[in-house]
PDB file of C-alpha atoms in Angstrom:
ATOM      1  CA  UNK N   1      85.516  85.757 124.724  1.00 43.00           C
ATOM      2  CA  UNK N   2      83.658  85.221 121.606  1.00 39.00           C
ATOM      3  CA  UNK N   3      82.818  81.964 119.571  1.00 42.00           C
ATOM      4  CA  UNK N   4      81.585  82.097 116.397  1.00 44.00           C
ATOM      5  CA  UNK N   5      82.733  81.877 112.452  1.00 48.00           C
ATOM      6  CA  UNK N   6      82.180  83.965 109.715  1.00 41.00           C
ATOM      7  CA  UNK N   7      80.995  83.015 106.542  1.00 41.00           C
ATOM      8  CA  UNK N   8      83.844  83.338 104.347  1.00 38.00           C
ATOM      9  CA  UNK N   9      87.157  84.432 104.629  1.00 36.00           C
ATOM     10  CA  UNK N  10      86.883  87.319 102.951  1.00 39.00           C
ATOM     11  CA  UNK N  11      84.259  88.499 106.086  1.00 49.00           C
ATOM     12  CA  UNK N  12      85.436  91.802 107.912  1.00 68.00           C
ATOM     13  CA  UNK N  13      82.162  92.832 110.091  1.00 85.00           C
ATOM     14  CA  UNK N  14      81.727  89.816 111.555  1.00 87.00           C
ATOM     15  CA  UNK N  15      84.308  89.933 113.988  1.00 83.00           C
ATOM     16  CA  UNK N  16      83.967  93.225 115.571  1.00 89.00           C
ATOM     17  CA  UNK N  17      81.877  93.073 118.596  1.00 92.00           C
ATOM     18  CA  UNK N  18      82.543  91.087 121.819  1.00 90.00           C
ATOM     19  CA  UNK N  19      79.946  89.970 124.356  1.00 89.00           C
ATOM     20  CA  UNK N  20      81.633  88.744 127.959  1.00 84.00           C
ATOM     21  CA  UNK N  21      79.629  87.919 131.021  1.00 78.00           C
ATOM     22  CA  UNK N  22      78.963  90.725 134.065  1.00 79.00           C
ATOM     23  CA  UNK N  23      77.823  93.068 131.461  1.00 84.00           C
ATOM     24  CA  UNK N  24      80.659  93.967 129.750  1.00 86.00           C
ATOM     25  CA  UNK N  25      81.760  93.822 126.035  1.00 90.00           C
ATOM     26  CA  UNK N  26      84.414  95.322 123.146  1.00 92.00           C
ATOM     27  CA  UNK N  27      83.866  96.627 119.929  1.00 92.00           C
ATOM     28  CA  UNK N  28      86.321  97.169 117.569  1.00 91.00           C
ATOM     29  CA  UNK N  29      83.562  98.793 114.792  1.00 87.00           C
ATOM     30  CA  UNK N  30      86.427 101.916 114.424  1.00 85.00           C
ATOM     31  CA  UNK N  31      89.276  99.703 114.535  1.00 82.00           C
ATOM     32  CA  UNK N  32      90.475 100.190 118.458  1.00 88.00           C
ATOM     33  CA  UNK N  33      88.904  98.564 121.079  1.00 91.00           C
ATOM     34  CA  UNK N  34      85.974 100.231 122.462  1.00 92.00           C
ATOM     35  CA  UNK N  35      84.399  99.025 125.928  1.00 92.00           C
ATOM     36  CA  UNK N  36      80.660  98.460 125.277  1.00 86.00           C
ATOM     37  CA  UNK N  37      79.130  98.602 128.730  1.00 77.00           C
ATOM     38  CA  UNK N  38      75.219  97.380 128.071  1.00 80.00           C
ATOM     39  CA  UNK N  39      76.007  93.916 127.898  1.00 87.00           C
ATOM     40  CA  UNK N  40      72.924  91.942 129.169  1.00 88.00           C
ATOM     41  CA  UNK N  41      74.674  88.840 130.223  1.00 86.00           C
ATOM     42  CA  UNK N  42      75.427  89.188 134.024  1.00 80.00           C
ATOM     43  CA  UNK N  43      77.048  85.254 134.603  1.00 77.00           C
ATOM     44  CA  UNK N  44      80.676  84.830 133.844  1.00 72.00           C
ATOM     45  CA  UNK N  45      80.710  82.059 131.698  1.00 77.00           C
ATOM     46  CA  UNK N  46      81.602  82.117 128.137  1.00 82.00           C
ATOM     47  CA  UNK N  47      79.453  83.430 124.972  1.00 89.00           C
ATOM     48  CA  UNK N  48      78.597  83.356 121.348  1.00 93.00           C
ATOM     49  CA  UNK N  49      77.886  86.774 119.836  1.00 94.00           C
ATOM     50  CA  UNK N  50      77.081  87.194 116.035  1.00 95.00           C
ATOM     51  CA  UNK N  51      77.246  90.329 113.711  1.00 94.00           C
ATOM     52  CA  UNK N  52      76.823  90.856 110.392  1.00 93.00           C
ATOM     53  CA  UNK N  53      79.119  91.897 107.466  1.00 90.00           C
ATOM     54  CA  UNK N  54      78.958  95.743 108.833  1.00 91.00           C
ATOM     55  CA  UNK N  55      79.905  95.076 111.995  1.00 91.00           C
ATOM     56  CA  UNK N  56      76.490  95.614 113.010  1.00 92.00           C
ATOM     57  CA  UNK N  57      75.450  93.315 116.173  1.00 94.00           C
ATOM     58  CA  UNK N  58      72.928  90.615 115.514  1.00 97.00           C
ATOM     59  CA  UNK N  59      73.177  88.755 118.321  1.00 97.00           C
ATOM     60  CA  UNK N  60      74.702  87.691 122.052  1.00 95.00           C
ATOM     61  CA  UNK N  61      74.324  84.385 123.916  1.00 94.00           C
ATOM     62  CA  UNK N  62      75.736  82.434 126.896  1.00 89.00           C
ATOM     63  CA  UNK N  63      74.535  78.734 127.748  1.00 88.00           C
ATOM     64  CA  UNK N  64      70.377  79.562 128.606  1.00 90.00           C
ATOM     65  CA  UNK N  65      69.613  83.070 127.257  1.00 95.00           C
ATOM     66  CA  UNK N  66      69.971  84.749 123.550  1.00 97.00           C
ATOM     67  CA  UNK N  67      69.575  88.541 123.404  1.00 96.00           C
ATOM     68  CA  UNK N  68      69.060  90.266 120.597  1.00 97.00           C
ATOM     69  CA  UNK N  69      70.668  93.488 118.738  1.00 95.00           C
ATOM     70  CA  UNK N  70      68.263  95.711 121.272  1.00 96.00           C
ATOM     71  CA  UNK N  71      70.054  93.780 124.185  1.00 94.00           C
ATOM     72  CA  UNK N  72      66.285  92.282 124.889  1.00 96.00           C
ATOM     73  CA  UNK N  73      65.300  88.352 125.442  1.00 97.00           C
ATOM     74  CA  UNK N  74      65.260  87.366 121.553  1.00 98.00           C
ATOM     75  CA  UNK N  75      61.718  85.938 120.494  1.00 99.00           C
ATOM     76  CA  UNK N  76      61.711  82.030 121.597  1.00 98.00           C
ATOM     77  CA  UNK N  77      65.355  82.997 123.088  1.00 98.00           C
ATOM     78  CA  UNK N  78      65.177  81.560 126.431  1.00 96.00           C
ATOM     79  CA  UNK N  79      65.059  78.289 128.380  1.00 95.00           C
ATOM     80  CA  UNK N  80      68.234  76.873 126.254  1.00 95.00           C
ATOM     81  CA  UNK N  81      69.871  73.980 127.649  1.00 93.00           C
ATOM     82  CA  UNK N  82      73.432  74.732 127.881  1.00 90.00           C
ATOM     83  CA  UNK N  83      74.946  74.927 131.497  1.00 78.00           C
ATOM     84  CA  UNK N  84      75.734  77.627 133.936  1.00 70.00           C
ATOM     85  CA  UNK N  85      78.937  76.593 135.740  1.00 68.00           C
ATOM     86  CA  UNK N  86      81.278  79.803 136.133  1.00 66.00           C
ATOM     87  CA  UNK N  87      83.630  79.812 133.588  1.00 63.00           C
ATOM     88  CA  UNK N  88      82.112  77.068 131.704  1.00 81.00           C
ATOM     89  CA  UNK N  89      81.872  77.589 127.332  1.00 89.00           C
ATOM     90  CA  UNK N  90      78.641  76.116 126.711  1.00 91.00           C
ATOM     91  CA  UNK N  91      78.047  77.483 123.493  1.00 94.00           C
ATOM     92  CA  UNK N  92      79.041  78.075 119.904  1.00 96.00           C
ATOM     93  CA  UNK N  93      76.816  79.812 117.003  1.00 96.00           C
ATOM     94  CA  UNK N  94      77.600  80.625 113.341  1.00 95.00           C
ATOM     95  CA  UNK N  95      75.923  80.750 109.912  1.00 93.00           C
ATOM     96  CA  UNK N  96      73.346  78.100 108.739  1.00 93.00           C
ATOM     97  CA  UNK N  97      74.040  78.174 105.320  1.00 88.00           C
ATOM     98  CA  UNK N  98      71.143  76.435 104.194  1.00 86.00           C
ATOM     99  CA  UNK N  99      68.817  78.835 104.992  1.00 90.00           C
ATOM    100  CA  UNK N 100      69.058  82.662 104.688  1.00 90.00           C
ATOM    101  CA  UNK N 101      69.691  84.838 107.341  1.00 94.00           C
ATOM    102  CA  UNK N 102      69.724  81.554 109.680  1.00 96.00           C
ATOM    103  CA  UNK N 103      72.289  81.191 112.185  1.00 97.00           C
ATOM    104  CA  UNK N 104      72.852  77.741 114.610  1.00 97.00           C
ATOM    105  CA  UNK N 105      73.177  78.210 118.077  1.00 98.00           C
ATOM    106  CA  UNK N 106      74.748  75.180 119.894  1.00 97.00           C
ATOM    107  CA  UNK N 107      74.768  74.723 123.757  1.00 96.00           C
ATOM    108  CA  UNK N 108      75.919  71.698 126.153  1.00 94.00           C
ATOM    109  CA  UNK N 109      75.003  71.292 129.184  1.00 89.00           C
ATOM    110  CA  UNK N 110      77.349  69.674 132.477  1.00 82.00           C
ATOM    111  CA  UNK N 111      77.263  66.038 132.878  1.00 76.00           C
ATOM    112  CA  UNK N 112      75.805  64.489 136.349  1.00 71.00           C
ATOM    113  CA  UNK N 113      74.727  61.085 137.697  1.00 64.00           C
ATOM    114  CA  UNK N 114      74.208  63.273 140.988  1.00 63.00           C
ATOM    115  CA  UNK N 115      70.134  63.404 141.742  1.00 56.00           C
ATOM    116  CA  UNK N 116      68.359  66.353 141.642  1.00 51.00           C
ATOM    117  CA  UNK N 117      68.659  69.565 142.633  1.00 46.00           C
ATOM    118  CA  UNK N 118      71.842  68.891 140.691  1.00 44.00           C
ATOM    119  CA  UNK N 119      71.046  70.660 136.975  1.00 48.00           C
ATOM    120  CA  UNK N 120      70.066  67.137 135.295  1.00 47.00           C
ATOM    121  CA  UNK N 121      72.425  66.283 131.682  1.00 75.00           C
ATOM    122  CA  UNK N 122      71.131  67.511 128.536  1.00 87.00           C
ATOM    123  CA  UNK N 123      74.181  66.577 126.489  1.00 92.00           C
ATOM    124  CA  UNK N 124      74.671  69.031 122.965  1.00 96.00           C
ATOM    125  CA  UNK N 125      71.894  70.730 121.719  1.00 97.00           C
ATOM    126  CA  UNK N 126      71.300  72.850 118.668  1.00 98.00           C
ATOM    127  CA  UNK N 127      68.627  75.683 117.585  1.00 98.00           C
ATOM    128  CA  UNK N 128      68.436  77.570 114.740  1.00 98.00           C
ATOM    129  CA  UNK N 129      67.765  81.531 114.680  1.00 98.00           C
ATOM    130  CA  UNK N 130      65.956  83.085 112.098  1.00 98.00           C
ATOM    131  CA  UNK N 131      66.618  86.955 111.641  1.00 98.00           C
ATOM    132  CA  UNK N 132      64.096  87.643 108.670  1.00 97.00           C
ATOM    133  CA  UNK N 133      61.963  87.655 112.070  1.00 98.00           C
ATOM    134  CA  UNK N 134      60.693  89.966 114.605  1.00 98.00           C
ATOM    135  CA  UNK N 135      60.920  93.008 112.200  1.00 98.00           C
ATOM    136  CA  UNK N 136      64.707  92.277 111.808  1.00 97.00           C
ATOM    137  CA  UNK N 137      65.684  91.271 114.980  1.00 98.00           C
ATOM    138  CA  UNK N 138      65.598  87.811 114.771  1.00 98.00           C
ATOM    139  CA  UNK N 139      63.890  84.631 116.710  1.00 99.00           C
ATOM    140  CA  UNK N 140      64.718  81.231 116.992  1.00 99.00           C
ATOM    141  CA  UNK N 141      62.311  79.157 114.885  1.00 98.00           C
ATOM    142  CA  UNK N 142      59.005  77.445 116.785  1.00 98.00           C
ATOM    143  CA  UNK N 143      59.837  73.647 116.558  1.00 98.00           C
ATOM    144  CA  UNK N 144      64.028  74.267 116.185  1.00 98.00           C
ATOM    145  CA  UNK N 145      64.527  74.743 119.385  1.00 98.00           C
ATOM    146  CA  UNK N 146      67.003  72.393 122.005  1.00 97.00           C
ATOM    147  CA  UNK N 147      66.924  69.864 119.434  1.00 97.00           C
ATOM    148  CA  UNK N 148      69.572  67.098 120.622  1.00 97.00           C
ATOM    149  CA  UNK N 149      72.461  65.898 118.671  1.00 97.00           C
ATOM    150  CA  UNK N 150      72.582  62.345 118.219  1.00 96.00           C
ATOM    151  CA  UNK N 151      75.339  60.958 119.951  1.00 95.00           C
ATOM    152  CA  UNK N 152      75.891  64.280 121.828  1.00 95.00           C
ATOM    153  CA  UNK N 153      73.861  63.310 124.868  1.00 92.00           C
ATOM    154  CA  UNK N 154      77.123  62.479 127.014  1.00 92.00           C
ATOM    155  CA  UNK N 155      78.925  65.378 125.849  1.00 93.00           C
ATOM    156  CA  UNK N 156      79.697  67.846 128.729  1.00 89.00           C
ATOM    157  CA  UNK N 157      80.497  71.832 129.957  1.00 89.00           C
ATOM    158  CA  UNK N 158      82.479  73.085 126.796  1.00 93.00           C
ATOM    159  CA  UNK N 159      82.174  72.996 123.107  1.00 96.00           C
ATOM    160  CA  UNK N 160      83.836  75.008 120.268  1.00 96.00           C
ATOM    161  CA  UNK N 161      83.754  75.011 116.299  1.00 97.00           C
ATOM    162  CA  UNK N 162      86.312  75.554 113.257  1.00 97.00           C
ATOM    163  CA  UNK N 163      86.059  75.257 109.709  1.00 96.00           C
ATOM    164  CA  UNK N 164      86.296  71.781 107.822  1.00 97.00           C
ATOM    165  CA  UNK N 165      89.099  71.186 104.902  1.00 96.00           C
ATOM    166  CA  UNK N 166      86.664  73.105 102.489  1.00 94.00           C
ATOM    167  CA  UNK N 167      86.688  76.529 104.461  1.00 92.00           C
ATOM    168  CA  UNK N 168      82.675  76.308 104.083  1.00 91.00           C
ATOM    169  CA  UNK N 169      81.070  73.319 106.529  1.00 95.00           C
ATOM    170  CA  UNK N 170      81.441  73.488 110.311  1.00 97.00           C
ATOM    171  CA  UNK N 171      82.403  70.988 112.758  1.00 98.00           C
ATOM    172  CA  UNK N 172      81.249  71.206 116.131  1.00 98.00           C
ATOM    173  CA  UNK N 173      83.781  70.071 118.750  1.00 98.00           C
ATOM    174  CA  UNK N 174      83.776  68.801 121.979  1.00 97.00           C
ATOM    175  CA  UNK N 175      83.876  66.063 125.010  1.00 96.00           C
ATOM    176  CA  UNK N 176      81.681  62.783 125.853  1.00 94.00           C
ATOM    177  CA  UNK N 177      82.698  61.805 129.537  1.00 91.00           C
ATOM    178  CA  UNK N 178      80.357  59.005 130.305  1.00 88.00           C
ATOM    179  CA  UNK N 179      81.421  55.648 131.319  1.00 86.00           C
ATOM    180  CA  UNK N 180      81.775  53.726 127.943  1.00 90.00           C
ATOM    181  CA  UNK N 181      81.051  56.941 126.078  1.00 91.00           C
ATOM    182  CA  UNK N 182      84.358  58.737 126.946  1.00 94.00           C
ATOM    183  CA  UNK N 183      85.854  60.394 123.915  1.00 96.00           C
ATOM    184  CA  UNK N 184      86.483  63.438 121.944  1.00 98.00           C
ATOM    185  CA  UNK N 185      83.226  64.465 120.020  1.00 98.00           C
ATOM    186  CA  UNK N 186      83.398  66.064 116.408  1.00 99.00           C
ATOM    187  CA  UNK N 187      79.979  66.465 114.683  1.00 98.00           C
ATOM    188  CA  UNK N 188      79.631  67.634 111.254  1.00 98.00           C
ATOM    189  CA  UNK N 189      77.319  70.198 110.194  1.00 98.00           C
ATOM    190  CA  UNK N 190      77.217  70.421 106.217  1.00 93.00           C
ATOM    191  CA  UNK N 191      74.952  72.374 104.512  1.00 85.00           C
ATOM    192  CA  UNK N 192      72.660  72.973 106.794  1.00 76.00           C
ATOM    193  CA  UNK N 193      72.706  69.259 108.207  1.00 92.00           C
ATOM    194  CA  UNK N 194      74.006  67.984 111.225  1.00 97.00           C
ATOM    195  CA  UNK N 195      75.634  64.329 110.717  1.00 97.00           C
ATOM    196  CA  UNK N 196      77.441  61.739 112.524  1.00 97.00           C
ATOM    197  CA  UNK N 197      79.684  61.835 114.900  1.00 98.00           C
ATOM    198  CA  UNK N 198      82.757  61.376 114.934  1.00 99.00           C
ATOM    199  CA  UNK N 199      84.529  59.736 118.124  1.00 99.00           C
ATOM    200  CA  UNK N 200      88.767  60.359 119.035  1.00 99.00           C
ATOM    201  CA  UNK N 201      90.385  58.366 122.112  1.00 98.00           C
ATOM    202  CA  UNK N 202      91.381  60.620 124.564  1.00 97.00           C
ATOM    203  CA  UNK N 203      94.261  60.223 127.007  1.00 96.00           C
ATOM    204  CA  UNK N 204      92.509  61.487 130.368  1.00 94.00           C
ATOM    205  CA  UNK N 205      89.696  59.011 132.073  1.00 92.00           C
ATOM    206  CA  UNK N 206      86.694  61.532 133.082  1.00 89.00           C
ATOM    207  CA  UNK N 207      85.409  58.449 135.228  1.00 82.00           C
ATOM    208  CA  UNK N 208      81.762  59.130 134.213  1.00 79.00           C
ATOM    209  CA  UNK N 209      81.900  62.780 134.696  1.00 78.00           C
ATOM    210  CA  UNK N 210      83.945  63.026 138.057  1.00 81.00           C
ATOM    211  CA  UNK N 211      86.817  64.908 135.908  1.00 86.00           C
ATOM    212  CA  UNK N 212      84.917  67.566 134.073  1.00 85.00           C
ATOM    213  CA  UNK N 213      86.627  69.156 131.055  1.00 90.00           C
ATOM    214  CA  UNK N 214      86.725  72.978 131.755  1.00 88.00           C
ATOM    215  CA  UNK N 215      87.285  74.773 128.136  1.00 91.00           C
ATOM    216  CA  UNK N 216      88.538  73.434 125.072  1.00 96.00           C
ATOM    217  CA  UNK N 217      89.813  75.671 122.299  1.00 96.00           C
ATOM    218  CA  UNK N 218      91.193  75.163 118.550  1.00 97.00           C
ATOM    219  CA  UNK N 219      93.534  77.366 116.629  1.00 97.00           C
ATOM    220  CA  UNK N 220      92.609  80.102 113.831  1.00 95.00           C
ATOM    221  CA  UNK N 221      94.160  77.251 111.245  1.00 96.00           C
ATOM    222  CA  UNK N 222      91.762  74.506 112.861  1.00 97.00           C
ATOM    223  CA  UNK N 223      95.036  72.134 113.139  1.00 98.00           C
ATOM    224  CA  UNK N 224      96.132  72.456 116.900  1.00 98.00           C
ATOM    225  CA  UNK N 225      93.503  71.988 119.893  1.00 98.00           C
ATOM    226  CA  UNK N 226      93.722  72.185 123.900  1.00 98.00           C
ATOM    227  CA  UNK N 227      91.730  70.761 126.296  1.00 97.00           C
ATOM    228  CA  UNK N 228      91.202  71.677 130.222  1.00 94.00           C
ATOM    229  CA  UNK N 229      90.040  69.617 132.732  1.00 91.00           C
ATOM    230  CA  UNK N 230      88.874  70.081 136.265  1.00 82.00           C
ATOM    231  CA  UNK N 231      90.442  67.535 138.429  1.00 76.00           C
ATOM    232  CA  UNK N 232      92.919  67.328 141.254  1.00 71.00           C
ATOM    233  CA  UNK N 233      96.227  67.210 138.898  1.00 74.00           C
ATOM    234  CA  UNK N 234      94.872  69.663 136.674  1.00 79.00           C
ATOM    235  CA  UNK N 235      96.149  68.109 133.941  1.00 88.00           C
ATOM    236  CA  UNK N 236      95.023  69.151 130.286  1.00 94.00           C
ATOM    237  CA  UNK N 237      95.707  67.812 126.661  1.00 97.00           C
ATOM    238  CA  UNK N 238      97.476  69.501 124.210  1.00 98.00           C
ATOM    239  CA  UNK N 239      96.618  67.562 120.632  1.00 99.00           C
ATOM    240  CA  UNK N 240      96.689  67.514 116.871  1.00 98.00           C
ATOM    241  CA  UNK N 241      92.899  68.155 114.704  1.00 99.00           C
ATOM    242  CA  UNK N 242      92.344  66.573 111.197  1.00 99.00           C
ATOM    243  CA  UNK N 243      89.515  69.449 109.514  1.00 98.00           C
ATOM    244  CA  UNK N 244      89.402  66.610 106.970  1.00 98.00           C
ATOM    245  CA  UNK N 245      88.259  63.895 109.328  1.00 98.00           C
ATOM    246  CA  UNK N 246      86.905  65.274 112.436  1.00 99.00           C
ATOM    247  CA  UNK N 247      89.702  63.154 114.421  1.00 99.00           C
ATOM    248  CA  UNK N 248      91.391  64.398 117.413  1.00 99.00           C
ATOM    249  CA  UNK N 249      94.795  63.534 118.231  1.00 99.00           C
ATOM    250  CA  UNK N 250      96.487  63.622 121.677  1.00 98.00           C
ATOM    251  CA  UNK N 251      99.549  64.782 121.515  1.00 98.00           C
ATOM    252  CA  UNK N 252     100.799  64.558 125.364  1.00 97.00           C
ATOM    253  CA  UNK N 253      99.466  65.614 128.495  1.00 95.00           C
ATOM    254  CA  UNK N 254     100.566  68.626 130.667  1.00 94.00           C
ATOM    255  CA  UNK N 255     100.073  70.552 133.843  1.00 88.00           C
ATOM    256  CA  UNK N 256     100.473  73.756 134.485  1.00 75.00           C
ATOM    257  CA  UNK N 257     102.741  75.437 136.003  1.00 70.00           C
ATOM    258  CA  UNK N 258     100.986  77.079 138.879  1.00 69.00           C
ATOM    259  CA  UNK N 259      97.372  77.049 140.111  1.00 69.00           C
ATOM    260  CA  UNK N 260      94.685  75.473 137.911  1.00 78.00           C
ATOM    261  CA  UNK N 261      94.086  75.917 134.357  1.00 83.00           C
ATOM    262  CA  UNK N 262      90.906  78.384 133.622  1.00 83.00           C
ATOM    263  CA  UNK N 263      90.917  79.344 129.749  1.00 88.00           C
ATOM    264  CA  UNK N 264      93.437  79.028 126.479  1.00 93.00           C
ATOM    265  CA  UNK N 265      93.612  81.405 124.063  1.00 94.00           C
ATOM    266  CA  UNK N 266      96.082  80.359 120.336  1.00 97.00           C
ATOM    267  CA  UNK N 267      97.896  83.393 118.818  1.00 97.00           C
ATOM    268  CA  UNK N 268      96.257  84.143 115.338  1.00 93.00           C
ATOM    269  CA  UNK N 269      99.561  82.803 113.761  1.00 96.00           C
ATOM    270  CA  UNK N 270      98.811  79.443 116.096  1.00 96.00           C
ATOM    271  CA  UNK N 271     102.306  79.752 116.914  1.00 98.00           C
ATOM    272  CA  UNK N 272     101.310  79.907 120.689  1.00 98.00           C
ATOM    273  CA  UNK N 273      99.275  79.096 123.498  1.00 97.00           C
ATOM    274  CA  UNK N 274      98.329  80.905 126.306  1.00 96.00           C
ATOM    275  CA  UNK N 275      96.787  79.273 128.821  1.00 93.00           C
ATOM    276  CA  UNK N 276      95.014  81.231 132.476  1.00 89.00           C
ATOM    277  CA  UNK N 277      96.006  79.835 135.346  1.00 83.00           C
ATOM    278  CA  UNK N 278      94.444  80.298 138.888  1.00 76.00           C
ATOM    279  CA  UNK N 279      96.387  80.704 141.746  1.00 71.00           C
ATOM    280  CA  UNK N 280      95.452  81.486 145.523  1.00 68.00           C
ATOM    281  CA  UNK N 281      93.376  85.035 146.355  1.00 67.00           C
ATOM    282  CA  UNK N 282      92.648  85.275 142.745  1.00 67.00           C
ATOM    283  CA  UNK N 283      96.333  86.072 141.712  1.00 74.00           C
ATOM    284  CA  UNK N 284      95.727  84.430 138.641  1.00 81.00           C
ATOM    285  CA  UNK N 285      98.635  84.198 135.854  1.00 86.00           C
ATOM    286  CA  UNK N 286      99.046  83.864 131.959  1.00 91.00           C
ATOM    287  CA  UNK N 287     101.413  81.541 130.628  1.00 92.00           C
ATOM    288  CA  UNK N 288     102.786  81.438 127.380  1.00 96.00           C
ATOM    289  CA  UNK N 289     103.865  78.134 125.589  1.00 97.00           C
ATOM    290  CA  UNK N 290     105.433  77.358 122.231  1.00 98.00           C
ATOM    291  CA  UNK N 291     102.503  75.775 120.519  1.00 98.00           C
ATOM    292  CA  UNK N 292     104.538  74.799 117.463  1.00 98.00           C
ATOM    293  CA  UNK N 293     106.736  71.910 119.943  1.00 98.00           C
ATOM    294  CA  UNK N 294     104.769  68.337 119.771  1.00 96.00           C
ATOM    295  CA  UNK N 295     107.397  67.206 122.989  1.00 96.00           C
ATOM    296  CA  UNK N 296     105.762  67.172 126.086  1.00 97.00           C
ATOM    297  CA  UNK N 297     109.251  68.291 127.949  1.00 97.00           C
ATOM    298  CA  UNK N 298     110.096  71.214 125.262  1.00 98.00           C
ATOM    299  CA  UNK N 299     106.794  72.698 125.550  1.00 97.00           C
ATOM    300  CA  UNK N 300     107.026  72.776 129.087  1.00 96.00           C
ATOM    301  CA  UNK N 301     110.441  74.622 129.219  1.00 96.00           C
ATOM    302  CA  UNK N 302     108.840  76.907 126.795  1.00 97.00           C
ATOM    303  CA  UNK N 303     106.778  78.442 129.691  1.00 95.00           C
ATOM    304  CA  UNK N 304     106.994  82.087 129.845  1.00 92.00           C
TER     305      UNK N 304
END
């Protein structure tokens, strides 16, 4: 799965080449889908992979590792701080359109109280990749590198990004599950500048990281967002997103139907939802919902 935004909306490059985990990847440079099979990301957890207007790969990430468009360890590319869980989406990257040639990459880690060897929490993190560098093939800047997020250090396993109202800033979205600190996370990022959060009641208790959220995932429009959890009802949040304000609003909790949800995907008209579900001996199913419904009962009978 890839997680990134283009520049503008007139982009057409920028979308063509997929980097998944155990080594595999798509390109649709000629218009079909085309498996790419040197893929240097072995883990299967989500990623971030950038090209440029040409379709030409820039980059590939998951949660520790950037590689660059040689598939080799980009310049300053390792050691990042976002987590490793199986199936987690622990980072996001796009354009940093203060700079030239500068993309962000954001990661988030898992949140733990557990001790050690348990990975310890580094909450959201950003770092910012220069590709005037290395002859062209980019490097994250000395001194830009896990830089945390103000108000991002409770923020855990899965993070995503869609435009604001203007089309042109970024807001970077995600899930604080401490005690005290449990909340839907929207940061801005204008310009070049990370701000303030912004906070959004949420209706599941993650009881200081004992439910995790699994992957979270926002329409093409940026209006309609779902939320996975990891707990023992499996219950996830289907809600509402204001580009304008950075609020998130819940608009009813569901379960699925069978199994537990993995990963949502919206249809590019937002129109629907389809959500992976595991079920026993890795007979796993994809259910489609209505995602234009806002009643908890009619989007359930809308399973197909």
């Amino acid at each position: 799965m890839i997680l990134f935004l283009a520049k503008g909306v007139n982009a057409q490059g920028e979308w063509n080449n997929w980097y998944f985990g155990i080594k595999a990847g798509l390109s649709f440079q000629n218009g079909n889908p085309l498996s790419v099979p040197y893929s240097e990301i072995q883990c299967s957890i989500i990623t971030a992979s950038i090209s440029d207007s040409s379709g030409q790969t820039l980059f590939y990430a998951h949660g520790f590792v950037v590689y660059n468009r040689l598939h080799q360890y980009m310049i300053n590319g390792t050691d990042l701080m976002g987590g490793q869980i199986q199936g987690c989406q622990p980072v996001v990257a796009f354009e940093n359109l203060s700079l030239e040639n500068a993309y962000y990459i954001f990661t988030v880690n898992e949140y733990t109280t557990q001790p050690p060897p348990i990975t310890p929490t580094a909450g959201l993190r950003y770092n910012i990749v220069d590709m005037g560098l290395d002859n062209g093939n980019g490097a994250i800047i000395e001194g830009e590198k896990n830089i945390p997020v103000p108000g991002g250090e409770n923020m855990s396993t899965c993070i995503t990004a869609t435009r604001q109202q203007n089309n042109h800033d970024t807001w970077v979205i995600g899930r604080s599950v401490a005690t005290g600190d449990d909340f839907f996370v929207a940061i801005p990022v204008n310009k070049g500048a990370v701000g303030s959060r912004i906070t959004s009641n949420s209706t599941i208790n993650c009881n200081n990281g004992l439910i995790q959220p699994k992957h979270i995932k926002i329409n093409y429009n940026g209006d309609k967002l779902v939320c996975l959890y990891v707990s023992s009802s499996s219950q996830s949040e289907f809600c509402t997103f204001n580009k304008s304000t950075g609020t998130v609003t819940p608009l009813f909790k569901f379960s699925p139907l069978i199994g537990n949800p993995y990963s949502a995907e919206f249809s590019l008209d937002g129109k629907k939802l389809y959500i992976l579900e595991h079920r026993s001996n890795y007979d796993d199913l994809i259910v489609q919902y209505d995602a234009t419904l806002t009643d908890l009962a009619a989007f359930m009978n809308s399973a197909t």
